[in-house]
PDB file of C-alpha atoms in Angstrom:
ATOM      1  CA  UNK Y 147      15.575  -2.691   6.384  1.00 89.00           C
ATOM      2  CA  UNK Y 148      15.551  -3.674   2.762  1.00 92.00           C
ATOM      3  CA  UNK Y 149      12.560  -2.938   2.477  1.00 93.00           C
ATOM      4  CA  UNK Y 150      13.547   0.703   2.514  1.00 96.00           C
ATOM      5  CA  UNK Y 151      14.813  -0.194  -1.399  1.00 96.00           C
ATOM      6  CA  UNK Y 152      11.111  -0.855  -2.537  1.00 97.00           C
ATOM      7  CA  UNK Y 153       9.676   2.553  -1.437  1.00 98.00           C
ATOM      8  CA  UNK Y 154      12.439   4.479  -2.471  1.00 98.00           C
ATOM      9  CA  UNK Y 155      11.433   2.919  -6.195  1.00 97.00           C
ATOM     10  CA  UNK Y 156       8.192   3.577  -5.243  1.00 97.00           C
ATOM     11  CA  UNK Y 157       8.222   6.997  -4.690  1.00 98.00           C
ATOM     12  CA  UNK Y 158      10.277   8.028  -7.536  1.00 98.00           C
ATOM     13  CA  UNK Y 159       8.471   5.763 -10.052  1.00 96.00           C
ATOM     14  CA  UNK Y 160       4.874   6.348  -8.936  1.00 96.00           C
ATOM     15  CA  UNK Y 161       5.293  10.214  -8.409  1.00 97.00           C
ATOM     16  CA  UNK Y 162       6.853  10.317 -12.266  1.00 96.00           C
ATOM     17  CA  UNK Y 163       3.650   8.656 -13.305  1.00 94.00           C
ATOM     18  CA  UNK Y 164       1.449  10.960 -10.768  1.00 95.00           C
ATOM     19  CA  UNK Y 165       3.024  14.016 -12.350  1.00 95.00           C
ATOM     20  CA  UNK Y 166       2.604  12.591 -16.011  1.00 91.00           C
ATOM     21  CA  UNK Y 167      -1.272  12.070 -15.321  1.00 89.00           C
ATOM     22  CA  UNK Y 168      -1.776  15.005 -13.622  1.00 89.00           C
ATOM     23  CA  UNK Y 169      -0.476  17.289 -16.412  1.00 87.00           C
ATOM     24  CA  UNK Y 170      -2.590  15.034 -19.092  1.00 83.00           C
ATOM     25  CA  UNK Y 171      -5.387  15.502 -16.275  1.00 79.00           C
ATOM     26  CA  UNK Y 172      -5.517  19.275 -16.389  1.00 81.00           C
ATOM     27  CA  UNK Y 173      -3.137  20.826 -18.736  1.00 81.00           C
ATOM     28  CA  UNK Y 174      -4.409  18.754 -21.481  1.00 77.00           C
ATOM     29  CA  UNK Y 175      -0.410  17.103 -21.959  1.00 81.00           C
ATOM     30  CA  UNK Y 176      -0.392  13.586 -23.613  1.00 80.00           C
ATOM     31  CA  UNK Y 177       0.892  10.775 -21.670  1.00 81.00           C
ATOM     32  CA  UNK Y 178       4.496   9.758 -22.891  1.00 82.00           C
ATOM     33  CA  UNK Y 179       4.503   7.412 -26.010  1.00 82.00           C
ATOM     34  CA  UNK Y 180       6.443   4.880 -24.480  1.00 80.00           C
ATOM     35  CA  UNK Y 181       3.698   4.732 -21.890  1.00 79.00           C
ATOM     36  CA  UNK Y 182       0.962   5.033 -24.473  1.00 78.00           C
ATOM     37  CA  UNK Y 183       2.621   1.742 -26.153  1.00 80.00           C
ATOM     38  CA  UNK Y 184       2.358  -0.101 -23.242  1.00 76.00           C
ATOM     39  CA  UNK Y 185      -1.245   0.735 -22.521  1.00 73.00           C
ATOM     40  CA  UNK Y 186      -1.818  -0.202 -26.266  1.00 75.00           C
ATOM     41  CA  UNK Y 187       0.503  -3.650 -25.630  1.00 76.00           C
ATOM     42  CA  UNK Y 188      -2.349  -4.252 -22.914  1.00 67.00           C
ATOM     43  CA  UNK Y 189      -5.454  -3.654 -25.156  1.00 61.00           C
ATOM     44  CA  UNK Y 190      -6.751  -0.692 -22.773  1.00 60.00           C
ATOM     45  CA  UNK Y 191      -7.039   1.069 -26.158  1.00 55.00           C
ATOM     46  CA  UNK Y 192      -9.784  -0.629 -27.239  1.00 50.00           C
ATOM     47  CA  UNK Y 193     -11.669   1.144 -24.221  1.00 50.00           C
ATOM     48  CA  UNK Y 194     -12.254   4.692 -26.019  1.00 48.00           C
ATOM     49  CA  UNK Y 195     -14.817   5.643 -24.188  1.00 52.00           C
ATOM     50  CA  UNK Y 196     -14.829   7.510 -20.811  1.00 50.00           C
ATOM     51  CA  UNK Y 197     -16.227   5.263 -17.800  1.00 52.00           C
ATOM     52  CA  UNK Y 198     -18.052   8.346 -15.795  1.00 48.00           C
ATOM     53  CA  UNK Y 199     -15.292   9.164 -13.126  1.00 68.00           C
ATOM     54  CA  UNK Y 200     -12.759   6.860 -13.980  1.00 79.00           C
ATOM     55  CA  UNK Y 201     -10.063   9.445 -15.019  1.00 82.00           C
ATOM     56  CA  UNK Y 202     -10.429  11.254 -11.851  1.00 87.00           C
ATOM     57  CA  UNK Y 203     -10.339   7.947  -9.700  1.00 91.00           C
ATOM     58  CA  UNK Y 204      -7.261   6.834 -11.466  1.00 91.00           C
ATOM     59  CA  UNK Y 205      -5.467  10.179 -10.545  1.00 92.00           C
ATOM     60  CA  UNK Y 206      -6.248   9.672  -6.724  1.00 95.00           C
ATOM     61  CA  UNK Y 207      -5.929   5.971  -6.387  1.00 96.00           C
ATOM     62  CA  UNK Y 208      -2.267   7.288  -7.421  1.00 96.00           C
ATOM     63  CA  UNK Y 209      -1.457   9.774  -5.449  1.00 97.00           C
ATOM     64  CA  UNK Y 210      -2.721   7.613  -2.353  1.00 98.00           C
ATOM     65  CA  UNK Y 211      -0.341   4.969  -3.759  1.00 98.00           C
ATOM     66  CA  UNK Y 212       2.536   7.610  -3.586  1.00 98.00           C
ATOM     67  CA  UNK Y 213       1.233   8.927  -0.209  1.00 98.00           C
ATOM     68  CA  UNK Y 214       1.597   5.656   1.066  1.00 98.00           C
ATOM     69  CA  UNK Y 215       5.482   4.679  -0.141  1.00 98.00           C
ATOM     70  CA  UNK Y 216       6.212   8.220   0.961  1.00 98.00           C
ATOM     71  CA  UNK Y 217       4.983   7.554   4.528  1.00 98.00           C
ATOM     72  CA  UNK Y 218       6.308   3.873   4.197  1.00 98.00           C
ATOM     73  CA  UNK Y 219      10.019   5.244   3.604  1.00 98.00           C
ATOM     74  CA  UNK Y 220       9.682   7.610   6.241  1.00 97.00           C
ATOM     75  CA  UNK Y 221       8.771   5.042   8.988  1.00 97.00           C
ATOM     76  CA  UNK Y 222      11.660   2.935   7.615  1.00 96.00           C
ATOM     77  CA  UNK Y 223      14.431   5.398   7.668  1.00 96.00           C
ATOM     78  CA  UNK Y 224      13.131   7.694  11.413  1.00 95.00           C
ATOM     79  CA  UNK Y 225      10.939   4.988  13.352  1.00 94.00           C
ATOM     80  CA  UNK Y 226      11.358   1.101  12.682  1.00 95.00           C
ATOM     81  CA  UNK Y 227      13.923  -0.555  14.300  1.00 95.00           C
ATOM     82  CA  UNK Y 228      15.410  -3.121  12.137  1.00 93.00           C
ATOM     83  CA  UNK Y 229      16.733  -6.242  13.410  1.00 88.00           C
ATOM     84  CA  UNK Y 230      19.856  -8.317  11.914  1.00 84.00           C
ATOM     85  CA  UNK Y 231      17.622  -9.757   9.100  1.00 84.00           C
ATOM     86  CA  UNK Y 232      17.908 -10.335   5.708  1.00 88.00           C
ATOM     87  CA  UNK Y 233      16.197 -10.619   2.421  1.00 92.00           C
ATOM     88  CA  UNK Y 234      16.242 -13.520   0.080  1.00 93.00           C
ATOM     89  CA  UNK Y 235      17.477 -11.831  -3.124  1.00 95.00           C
ATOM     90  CA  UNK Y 236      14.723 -13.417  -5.416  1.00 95.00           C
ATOM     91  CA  UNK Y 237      12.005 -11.511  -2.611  1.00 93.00           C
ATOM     92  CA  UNK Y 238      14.099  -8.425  -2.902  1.00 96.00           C
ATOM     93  CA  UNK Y 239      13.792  -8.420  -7.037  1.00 96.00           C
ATOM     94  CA  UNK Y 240      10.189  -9.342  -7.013  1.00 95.00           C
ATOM     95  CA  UNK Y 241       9.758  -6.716  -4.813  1.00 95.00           C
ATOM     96  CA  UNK Y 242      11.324  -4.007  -6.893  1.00 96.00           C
ATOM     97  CA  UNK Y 243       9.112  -5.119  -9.624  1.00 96.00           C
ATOM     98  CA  UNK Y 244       6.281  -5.259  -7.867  1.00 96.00           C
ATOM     99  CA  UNK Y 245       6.373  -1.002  -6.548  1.00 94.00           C
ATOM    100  CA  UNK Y 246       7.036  -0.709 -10.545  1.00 93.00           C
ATOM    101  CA  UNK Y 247       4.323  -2.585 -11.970  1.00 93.00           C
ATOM    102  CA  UNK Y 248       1.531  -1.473  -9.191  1.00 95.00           C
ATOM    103  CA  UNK Y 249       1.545   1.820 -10.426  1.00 93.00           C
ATOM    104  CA  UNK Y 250       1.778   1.206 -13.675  1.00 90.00           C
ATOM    105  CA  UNK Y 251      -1.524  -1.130 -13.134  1.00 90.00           C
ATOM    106  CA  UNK Y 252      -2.997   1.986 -11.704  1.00 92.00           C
ATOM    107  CA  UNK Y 253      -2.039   3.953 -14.591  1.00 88.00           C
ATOM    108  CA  UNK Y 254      -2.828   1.251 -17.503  1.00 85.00           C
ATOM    109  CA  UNK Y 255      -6.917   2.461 -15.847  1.00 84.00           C
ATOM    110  CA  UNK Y 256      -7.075   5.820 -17.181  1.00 79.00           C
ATOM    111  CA  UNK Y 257      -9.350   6.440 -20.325  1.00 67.00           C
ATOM    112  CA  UNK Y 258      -8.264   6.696 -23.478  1.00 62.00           C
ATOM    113  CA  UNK Y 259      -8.917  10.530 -24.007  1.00 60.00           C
ATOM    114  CA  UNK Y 260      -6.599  11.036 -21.287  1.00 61.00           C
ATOM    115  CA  UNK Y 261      -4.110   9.342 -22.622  1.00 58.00           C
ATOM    116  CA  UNK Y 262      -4.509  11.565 -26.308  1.00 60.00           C
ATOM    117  CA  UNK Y 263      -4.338  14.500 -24.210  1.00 60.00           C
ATOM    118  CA  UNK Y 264      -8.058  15.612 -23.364  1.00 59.00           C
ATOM    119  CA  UNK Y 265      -8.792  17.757 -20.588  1.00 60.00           C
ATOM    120  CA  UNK Y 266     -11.246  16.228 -18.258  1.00 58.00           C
ATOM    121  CA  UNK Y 267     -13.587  17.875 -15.537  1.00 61.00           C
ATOM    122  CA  UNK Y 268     -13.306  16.679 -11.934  1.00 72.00           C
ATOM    123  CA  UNK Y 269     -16.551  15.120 -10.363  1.00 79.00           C
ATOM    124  CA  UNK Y 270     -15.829  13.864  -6.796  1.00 86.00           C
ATOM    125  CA  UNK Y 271     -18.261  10.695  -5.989  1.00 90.00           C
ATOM    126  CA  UNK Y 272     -19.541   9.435  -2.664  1.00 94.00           C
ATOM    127  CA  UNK Y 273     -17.016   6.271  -3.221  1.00 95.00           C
ATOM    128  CA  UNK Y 274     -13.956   8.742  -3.347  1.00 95.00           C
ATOM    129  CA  UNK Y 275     -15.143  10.397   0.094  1.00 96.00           C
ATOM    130  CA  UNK Y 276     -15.173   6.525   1.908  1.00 97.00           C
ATOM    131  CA  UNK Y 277     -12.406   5.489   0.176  1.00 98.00           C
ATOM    132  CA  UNK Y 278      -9.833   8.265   1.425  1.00 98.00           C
ATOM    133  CA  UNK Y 279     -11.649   8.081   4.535  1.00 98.00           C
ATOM    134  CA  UNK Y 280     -10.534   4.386   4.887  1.00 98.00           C
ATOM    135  CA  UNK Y 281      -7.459   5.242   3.709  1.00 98.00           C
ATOM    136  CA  UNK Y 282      -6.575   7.717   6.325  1.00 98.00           C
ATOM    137  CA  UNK Y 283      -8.094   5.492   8.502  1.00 98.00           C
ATOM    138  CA  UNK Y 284      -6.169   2.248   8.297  1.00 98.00           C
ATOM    139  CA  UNK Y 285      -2.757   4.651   7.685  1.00 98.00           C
ATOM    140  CA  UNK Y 286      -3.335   6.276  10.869  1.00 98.00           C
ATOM    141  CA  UNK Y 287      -3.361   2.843  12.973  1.00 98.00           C
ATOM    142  CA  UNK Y 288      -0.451   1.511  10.556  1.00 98.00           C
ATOM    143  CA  UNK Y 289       1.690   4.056  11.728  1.00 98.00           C
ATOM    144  CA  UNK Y 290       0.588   4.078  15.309  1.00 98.00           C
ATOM    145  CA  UNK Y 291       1.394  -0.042  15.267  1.00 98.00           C
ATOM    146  CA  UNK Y 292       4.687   0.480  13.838  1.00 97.00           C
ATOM    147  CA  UNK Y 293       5.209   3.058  16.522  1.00 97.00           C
ATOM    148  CA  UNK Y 294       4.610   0.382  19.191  1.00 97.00           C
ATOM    149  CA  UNK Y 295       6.887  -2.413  17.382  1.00 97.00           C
ATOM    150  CA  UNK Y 296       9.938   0.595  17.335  1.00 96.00           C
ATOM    151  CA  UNK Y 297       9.260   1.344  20.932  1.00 96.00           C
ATOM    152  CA  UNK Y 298       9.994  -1.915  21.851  1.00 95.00           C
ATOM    153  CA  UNK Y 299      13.484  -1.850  21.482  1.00 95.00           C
ATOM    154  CA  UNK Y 300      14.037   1.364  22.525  1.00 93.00           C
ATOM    155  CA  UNK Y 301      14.582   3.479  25.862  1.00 91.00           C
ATOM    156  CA  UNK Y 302      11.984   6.255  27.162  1.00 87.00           C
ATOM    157  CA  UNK Y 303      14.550   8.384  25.736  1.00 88.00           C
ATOM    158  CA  UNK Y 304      14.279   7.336  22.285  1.00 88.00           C
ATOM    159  CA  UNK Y 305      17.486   5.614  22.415  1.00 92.00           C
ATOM    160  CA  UNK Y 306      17.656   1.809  20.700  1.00 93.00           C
ATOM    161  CA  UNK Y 307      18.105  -0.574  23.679  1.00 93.00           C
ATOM    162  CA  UNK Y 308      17.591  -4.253  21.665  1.00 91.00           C
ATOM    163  CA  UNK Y 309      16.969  -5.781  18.618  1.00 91.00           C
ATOM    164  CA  UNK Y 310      15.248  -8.731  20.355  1.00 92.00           C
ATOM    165  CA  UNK Y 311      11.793  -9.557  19.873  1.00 92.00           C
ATOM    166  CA  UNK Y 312       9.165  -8.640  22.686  1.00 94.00           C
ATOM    167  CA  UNK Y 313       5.253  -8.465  23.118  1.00 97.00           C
ATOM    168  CA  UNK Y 314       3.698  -5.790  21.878  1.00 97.00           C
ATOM    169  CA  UNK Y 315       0.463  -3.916  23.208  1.00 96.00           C
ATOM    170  CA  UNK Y 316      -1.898  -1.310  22.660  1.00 95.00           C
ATOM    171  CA  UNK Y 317      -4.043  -0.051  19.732  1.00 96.00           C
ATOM    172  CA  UNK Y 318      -5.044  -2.943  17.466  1.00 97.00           C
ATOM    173  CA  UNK Y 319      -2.469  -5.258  18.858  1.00 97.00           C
ATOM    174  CA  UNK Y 320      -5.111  -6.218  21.445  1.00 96.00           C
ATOM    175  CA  UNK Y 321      -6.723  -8.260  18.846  1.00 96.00           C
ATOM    176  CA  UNK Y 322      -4.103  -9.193  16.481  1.00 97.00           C
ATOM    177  CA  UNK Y 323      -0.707 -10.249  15.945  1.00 97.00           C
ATOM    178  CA  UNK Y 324      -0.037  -8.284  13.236  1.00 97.00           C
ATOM    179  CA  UNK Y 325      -2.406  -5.675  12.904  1.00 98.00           C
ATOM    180  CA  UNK Y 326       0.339  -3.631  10.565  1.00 98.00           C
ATOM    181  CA  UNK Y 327      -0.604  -6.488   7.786  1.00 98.00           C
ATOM    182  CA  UNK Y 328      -4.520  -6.029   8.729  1.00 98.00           C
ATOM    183  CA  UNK Y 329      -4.240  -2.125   7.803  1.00 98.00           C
ATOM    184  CA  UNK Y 330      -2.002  -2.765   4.677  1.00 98.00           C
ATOM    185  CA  UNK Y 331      -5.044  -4.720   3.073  1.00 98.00           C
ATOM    186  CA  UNK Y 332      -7.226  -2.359   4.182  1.00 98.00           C
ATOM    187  CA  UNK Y 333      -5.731   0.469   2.560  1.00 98.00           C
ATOM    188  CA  UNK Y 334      -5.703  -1.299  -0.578  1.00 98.00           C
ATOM    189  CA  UNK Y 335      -9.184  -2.079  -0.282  1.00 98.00           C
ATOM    190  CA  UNK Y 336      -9.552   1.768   0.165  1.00 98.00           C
ATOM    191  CA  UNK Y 337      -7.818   2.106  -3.424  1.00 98.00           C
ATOM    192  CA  UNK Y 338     -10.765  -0.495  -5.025  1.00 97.00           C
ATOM    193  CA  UNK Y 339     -13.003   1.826  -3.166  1.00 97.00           C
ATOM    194  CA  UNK Y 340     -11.917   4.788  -4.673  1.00 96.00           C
ATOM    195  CA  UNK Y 341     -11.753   3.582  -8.319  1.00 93.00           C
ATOM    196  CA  UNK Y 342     -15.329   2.917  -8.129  1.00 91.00           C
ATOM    197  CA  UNK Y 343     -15.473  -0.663  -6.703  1.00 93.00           C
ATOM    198  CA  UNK Y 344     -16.132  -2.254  -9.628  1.00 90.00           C
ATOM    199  CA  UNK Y 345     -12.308  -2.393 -11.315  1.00 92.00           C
ATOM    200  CA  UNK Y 346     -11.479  -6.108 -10.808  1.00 92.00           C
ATOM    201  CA  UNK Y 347      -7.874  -5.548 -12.132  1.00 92.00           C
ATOM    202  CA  UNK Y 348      -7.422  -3.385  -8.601  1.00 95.00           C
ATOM    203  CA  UNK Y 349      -9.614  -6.599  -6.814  1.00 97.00           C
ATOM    204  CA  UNK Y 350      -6.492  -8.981  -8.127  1.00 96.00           C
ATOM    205  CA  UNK Y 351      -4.201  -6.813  -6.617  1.00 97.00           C
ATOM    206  CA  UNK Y 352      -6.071  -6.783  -3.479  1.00 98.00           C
ATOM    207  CA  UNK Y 353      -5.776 -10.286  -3.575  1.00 98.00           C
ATOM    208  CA  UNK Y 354      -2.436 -10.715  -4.076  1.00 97.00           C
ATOM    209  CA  UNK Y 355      -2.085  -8.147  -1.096  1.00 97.00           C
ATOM    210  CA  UNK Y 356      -4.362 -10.580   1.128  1.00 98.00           C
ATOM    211  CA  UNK Y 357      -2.051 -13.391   0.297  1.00 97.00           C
ATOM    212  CA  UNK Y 358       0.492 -12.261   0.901  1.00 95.00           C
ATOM    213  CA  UNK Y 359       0.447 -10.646   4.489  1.00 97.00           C
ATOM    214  CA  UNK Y 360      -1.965 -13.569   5.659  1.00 97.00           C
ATOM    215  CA  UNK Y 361       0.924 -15.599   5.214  1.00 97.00           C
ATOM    216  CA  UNK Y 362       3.479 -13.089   6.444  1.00 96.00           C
ATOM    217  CA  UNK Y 363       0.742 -13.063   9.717  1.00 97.00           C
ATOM    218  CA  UNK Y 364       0.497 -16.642   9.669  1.00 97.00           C
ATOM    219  CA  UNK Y 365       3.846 -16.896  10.479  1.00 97.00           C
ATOM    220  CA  UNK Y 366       4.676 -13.683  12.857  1.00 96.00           C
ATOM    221  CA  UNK Y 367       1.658 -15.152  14.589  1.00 97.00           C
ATOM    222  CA  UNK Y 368       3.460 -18.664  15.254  1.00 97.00           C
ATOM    223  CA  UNK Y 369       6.632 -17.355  16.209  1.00 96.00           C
ATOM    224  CA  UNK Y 370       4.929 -15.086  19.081  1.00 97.00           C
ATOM    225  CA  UNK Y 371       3.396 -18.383  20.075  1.00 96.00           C
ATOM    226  CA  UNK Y 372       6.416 -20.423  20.363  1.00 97.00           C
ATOM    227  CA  UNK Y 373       8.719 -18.468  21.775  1.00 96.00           C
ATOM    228  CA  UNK Y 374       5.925 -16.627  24.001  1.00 96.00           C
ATOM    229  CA  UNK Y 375       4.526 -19.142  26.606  1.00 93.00           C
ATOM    230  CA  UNK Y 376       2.509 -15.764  28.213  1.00 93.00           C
ATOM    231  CA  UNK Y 377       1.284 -14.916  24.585  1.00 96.00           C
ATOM    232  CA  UNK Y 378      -2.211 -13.939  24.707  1.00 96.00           C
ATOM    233  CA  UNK Y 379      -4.640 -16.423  23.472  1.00 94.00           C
ATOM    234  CA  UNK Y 380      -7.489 -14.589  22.202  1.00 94.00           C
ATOM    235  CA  UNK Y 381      -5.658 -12.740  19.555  1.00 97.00           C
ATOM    236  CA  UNK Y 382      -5.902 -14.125  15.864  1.00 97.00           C
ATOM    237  CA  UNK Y 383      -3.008 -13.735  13.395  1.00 97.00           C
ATOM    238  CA  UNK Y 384      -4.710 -11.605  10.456  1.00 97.00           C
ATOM    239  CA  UNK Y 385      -7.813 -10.094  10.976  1.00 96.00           C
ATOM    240  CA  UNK Y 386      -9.638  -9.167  14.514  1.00 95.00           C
ATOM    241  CA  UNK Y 387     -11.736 -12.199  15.351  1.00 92.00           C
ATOM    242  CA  UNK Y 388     -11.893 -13.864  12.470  1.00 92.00           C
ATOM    243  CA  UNK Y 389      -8.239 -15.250  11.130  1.00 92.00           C
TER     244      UNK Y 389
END
């Protein structure tokens, strides 16, 4: 449930940026100085000139990030059901400052015309179309999976029931134990998509992301196994017949 912190940061701090680069995007506004400073504390003003599409990338990459807390905060506050659990306090800063700095990563990718307040045109590429396509994709089975974990605990009539653990079934959970990990990674993967594939700054993040829910899986995946002597065998922990 404390998890509900993070995207409420999220969605305030990447929708400020989102509205900052969409008035430099197309009503010609300069970014903020105090964001221009930390662009130049990062050297991304040595990059004057304008990478094709980039600037137009940059702009959707972050409004799918704020799509994506948005959706995440609804799901925590009207469908999860949270157990008992708690948060170790060093995860729960670390997390705060990691919804901060991902969208500032995002942003430090924009050209630097953008950032002096140049209006750019709007070219959508074949690796924007697959890359919201994914990302509607794996969101769509993210939500239905979290749907599934909720309805666990609760009654046909919506009503919570339990906060113990059960089994659950259905949709991607057939092949995985935690197939709501599997579609976070790929929707980040559907961000490097849509900056053009070739950002490796967006590739570390994506790494990070793997990381970090393989080990989350790892573990979900163990504790079904222990305390589950039923628990079906063929399913892998991460990703759908492979991990």
């Amino acid at each position: 449930r404390w998890f509900t912190h993070f995207y409420v940061v999220s969605v305030l701090w990447n929708g400020f940026l989102l509205i900052c680069l969409f008035r430099a995007e197309f009503l010609g506004e300069s970014l903020p100085s105090w964001i221009q400073d930390v662009h130049h504390a990062l050297g991304r003003d040595s990059q004057s000139k304008d990478m094709g599409n980039e600037h137009f990338s940059v702009l959707l990459v972050l409004l799918l990030l704020w799509l994506h807390s948005c959706r995440r905060l609804a799901e925590c506050l009207w469908t999860s059901v949270f157990s008992s659990g708690v948060i170790h306090i060093v995860q729960y800063c670390f997390g705060l400052g990691y919804y901060i700095a991902v969208g500032s990563t995002v942003l430090c990718q924009v050209p630097t015309n953008v950032r002096n307040g140049k209006k750019l045109s709007v070219q959508i590429c074949w690796y924007h179309i697959i890359g919201v396509m994914m990302y509607i994709w794996a969101s769509l089975h993210q939500h239905r999976c979290l749907a599934i974990l909720a309805n666990l605990r609760k009654s046909r009539s919506g009503k919570v029931v339990s906060l113990s653990h059960s089994v659950p079934f259905g949709d991607w959970f057939e092949s995985v134990s935690c197939p709501h990990y599997f579609a976070e990674l790929l929707i980040y993967i559907s961000m490097a998509i849509t900056l053009g594939i070739h950002n490796v700054t967006w590739w570390c993040v994506v790494m990070y992301v793997f990381f970090n829910q393989a080990l989350a899986a790892v573990l979900c995946h163990e504790f079904y196994q222990k305390n589950f002597s039923s628990y079906p065998k063929h399913r892998k922990a991460f990703i759908p017949l492979v991990f």
